mmCIF file of C-alpha atoms and ligand atoms in Angstrom:
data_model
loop_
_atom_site.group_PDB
_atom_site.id
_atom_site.type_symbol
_atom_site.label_atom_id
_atom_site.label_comp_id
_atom_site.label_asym_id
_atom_site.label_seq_id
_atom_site.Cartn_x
_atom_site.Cartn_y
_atom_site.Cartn_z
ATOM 1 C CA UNK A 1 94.295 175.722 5.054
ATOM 2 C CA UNK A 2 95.356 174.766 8.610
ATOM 3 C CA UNK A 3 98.015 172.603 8.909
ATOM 4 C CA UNK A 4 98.086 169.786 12.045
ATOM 5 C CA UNK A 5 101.020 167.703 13.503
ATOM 6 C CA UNK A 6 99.956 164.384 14.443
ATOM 7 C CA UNK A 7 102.061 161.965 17.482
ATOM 8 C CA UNK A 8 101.100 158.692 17.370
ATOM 9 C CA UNK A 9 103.349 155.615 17.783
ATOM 10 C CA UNK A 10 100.503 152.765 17.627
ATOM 11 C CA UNK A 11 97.903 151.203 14.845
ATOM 12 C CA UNK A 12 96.994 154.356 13.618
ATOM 13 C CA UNK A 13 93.295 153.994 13.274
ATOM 14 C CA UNK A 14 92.892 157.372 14.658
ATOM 15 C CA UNK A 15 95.298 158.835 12.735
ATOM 16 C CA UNK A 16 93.416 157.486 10.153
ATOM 17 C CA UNK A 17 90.088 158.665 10.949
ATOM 18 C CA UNK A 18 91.425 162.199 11.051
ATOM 19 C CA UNK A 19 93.193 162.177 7.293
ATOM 20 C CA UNK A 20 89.575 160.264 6.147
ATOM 21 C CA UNK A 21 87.567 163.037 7.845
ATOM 22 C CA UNK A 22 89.838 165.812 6.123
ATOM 23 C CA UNK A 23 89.447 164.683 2.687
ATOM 24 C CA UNK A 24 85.435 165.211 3.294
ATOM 25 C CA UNK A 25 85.864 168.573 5.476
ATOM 26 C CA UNK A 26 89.234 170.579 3.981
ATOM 27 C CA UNK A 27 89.707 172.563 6.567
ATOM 28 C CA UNK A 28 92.962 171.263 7.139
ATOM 29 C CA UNK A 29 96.060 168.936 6.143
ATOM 30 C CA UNK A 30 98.107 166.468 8.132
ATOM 31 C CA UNK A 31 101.946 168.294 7.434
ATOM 32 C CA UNK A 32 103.601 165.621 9.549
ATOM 33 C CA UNK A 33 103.383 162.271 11.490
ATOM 34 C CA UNK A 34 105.929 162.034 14.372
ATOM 35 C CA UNK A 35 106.251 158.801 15.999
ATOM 36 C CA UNK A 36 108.566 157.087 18.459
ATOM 37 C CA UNK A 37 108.239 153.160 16.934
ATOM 38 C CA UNK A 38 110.182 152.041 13.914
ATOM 39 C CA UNK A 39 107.842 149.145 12.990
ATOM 40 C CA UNK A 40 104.624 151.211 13.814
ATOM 41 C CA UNK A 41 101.049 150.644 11.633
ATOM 42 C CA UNK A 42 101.231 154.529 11.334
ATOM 43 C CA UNK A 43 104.324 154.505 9.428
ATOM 44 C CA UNK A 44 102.824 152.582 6.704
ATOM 45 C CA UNK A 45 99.270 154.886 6.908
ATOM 46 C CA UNK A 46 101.384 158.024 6.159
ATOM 47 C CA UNK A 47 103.438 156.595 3.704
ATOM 48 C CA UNK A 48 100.239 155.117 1.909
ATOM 49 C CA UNK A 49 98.900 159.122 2.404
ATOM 50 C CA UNK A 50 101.943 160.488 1.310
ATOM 51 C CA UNK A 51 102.196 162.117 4.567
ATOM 52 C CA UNK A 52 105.992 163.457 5.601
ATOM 53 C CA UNK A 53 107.127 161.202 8.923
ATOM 54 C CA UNK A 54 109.747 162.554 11.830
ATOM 55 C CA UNK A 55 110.674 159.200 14.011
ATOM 56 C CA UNK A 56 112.081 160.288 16.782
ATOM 57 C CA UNK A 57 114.037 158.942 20.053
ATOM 58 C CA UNK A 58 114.276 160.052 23.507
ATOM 59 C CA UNK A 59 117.259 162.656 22.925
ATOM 60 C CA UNK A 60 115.999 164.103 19.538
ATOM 61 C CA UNK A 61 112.241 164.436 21.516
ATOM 62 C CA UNK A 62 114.264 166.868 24.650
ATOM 63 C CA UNK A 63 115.990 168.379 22.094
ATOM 64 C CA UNK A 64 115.511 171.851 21.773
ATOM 65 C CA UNK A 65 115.716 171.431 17.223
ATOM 66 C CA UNK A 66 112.542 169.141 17.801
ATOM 67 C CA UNK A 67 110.595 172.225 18.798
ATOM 68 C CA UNK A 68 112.291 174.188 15.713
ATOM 69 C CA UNK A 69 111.229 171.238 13.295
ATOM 70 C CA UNK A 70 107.559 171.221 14.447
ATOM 71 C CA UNK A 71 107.276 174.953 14.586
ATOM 72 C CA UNK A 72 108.344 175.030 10.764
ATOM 73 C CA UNK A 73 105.061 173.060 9.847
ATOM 74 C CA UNK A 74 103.289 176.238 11.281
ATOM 75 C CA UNK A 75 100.607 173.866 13.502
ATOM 76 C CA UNK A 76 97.493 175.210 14.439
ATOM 77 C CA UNK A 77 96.978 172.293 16.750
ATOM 78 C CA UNK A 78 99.426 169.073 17.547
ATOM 79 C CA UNK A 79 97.379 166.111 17.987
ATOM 80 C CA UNK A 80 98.165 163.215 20.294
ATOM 81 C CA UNK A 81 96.836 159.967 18.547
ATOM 82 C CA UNK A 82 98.219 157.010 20.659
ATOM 83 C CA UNK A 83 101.707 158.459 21.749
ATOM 84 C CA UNK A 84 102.545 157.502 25.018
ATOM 85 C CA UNK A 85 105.572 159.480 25.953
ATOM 86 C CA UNK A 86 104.841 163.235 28.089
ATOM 87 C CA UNK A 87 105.138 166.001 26.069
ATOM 88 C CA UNK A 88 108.378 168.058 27.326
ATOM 89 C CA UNK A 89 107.724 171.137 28.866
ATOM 90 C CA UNK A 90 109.530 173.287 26.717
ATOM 91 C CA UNK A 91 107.195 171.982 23.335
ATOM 92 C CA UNK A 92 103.796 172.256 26.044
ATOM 93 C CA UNK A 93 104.410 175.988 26.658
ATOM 94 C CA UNK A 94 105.846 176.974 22.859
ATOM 95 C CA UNK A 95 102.319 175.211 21.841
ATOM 96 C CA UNK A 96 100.130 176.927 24.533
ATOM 97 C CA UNK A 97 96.533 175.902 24.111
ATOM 98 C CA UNK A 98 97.544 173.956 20.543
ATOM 99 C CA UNK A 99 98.391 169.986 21.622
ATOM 100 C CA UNK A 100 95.256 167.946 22.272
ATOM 101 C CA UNK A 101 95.540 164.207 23.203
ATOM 102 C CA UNK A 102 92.950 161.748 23.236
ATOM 103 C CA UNK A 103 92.392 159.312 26.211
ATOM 104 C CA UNK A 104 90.214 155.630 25.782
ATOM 105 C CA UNK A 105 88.571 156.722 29.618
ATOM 106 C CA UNK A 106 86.570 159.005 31.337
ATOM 107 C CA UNK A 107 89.139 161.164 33.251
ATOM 108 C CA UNK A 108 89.854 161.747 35.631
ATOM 109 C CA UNK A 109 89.131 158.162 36.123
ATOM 110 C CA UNK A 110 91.686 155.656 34.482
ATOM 111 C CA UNK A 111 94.095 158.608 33.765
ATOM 112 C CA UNK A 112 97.913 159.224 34.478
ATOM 113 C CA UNK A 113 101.276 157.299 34.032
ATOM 114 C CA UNK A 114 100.981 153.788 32.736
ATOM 115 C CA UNK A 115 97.113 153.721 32.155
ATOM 116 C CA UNK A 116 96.966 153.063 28.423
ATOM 117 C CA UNK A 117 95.637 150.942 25.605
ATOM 118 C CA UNK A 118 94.311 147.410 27.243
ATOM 119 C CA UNK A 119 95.342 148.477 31.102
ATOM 120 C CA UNK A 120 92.608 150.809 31.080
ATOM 121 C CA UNK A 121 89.991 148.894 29.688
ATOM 122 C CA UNK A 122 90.526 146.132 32.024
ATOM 123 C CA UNK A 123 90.651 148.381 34.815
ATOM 124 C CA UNK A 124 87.374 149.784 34.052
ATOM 125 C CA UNK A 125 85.545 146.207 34.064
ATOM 126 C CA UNK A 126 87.957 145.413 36.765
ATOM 127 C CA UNK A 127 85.884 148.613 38.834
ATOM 128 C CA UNK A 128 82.289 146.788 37.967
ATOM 129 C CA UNK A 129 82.003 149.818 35.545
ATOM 130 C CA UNK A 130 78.374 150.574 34.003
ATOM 131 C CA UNK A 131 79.727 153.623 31.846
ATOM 132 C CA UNK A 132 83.450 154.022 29.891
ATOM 133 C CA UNK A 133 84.516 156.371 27.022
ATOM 134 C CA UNK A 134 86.540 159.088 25.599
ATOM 135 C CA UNK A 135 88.182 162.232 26.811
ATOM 136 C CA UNK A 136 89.790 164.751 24.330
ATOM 137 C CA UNK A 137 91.824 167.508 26.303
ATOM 138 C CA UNK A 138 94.086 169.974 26.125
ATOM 139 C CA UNK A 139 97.842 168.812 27.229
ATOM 140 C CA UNK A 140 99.997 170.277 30.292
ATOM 141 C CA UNK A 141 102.963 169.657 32.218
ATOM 142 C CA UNK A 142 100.769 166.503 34.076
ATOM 143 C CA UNK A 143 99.719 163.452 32.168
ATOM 144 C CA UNK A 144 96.165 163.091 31.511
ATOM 145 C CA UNK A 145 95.231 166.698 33.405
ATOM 146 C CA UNK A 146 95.106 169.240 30.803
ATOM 147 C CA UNK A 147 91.516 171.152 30.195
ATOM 148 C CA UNK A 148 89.012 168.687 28.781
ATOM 149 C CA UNK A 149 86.971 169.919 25.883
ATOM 150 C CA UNK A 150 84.849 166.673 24.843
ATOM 151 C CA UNK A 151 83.714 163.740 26.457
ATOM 152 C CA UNK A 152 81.749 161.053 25.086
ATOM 153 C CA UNK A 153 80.504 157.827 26.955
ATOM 154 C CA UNK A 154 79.611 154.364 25.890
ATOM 155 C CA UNK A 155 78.056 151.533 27.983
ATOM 156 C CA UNK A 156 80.379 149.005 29.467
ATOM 157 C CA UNK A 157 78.609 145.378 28.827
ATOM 158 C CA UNK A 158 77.861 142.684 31.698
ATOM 159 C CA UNK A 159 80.415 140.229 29.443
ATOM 160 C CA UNK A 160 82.792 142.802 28.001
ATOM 161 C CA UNK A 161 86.281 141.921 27.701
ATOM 162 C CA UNK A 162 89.104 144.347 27.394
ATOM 163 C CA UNK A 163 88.946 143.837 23.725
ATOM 164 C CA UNK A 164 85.092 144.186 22.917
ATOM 165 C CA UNK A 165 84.981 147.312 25.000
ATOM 166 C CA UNK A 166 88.346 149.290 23.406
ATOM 167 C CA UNK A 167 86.510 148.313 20.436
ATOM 168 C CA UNK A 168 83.264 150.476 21.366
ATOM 169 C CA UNK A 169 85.654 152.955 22.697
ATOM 170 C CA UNK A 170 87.280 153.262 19.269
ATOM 171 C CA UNK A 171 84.359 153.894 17.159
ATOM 172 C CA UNK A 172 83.732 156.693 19.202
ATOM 173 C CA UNK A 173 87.063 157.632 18.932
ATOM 174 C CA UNK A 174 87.057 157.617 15.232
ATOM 175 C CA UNK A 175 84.190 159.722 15.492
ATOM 176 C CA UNK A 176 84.569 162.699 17.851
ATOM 177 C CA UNK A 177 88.016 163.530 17.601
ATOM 178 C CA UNK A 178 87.839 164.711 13.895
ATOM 179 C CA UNK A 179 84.967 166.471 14.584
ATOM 180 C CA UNK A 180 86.824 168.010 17.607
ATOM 181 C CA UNK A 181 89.380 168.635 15.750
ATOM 182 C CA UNK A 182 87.234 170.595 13.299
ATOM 183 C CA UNK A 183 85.198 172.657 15.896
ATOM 184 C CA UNK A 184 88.464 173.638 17.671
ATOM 185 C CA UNK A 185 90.157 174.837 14.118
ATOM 186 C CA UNK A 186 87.211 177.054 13.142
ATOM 187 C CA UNK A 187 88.018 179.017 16.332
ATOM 188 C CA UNK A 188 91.226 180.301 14.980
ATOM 189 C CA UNK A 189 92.032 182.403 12.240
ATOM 190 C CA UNK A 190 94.157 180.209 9.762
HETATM 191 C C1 GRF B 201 93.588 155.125 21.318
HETATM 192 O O1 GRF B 201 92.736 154.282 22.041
HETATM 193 C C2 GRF B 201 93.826 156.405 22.073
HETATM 194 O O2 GRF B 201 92.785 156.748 22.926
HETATM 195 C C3 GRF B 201 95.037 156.102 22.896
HETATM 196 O O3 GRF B 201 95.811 155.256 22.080
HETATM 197 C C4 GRF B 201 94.970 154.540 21.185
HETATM 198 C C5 GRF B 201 95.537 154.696 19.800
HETATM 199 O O4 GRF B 201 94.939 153.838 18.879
HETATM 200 N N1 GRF B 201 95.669 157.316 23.330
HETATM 201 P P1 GRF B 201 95.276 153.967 17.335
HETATM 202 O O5 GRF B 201 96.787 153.816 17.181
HETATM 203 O O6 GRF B 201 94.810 155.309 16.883
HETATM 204 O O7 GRF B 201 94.555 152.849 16.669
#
């Protein structure tokens, strides 16, 4: 059984969509939930899942223990399911090729520093946009620029708002990045 490290720090619905999926397709367990936000939904999903949580700040993230900590969970992938802070070098390189985020565009477009949750969706209809969606990559040392592995697109509607279109962007979302997830896990040996 493969175990993955989830980083989120928001809702959680993603989060949530992952532990769902696994309990159908066993091909791996959630070991641990880190998160940056006292009062995040998350917090409450993995303690209704009985799911171990690490809350960290910015010193105990640049600390060189945090690596030690995750590394004792034996990951097979870290998965980035709304955390907003860059990965630190040092954790990118001891997890070559393992961390995979999940970004609510089509990068490059709508990508980088500061474009996240509503700011991209109302940049996209800002841009007269006919097509969003989803990009699941691989993370490096630059925001939003690792390898991508999946993309999936949705229309963007003549009277979408911000909030009607993250809600199409969820559902797919909730949908690809398990199965992702799972595609990506049966390529290594557990
Ligand atoms: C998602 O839209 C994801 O693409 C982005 O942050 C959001 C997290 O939503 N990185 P949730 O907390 O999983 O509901």
């Amino acid at each position: 059984m493969h175990s993955i490290i989830v980083f989120a720090s928001g809702a959680g619905s993603n989060a949530q969509a992952i532990i769902n999926y696994l309990k159908q397709h066993p091909i791996a367990k959630v070991s641990l939930i880190v998160c940056n936000k006292p009062n995040a939904g998350v917090l409450d999903i993995a303690a209704a899942e009985n799911i171990p949580t690490l809350l960290i700040d910015k010193t105990s993230f640049q600390d060189a223990v945090f690596i030690t900590t995750l590394a004792q969970y034996q990951p097979s992938l870290i998965v980035l399911a709304g955390f907003l802070w860059k990965i630190p070098d040092g954790v990118v390189q001891f997890f070559s090729n393992k961390i995979i985020n999940i970004h609510p565009s089509l990068l490059p477009k709508y990508g980088g520093k500061n474009m996240y949750g509503q700011r991209v969706h109302q940049a996209v209809i800002a841009a007269n946009e006919k097509a969003s969606g989803i990009t699941i990559h691989y993370v490096n040392e630059v925001y939003d620029e690792g390898e991508i592995i999946v993309q999936a697109h949705c229309s963007v509607l003549a009277d979408d708002t911000p909030e009607t279109l993250a809600q199409r962007v969820h559902q797919l979302e909730h949908y690809y990045f398990p199965r992702t997830l799972h595609f990506l896990l049966e390529q290594y040996k557990s």
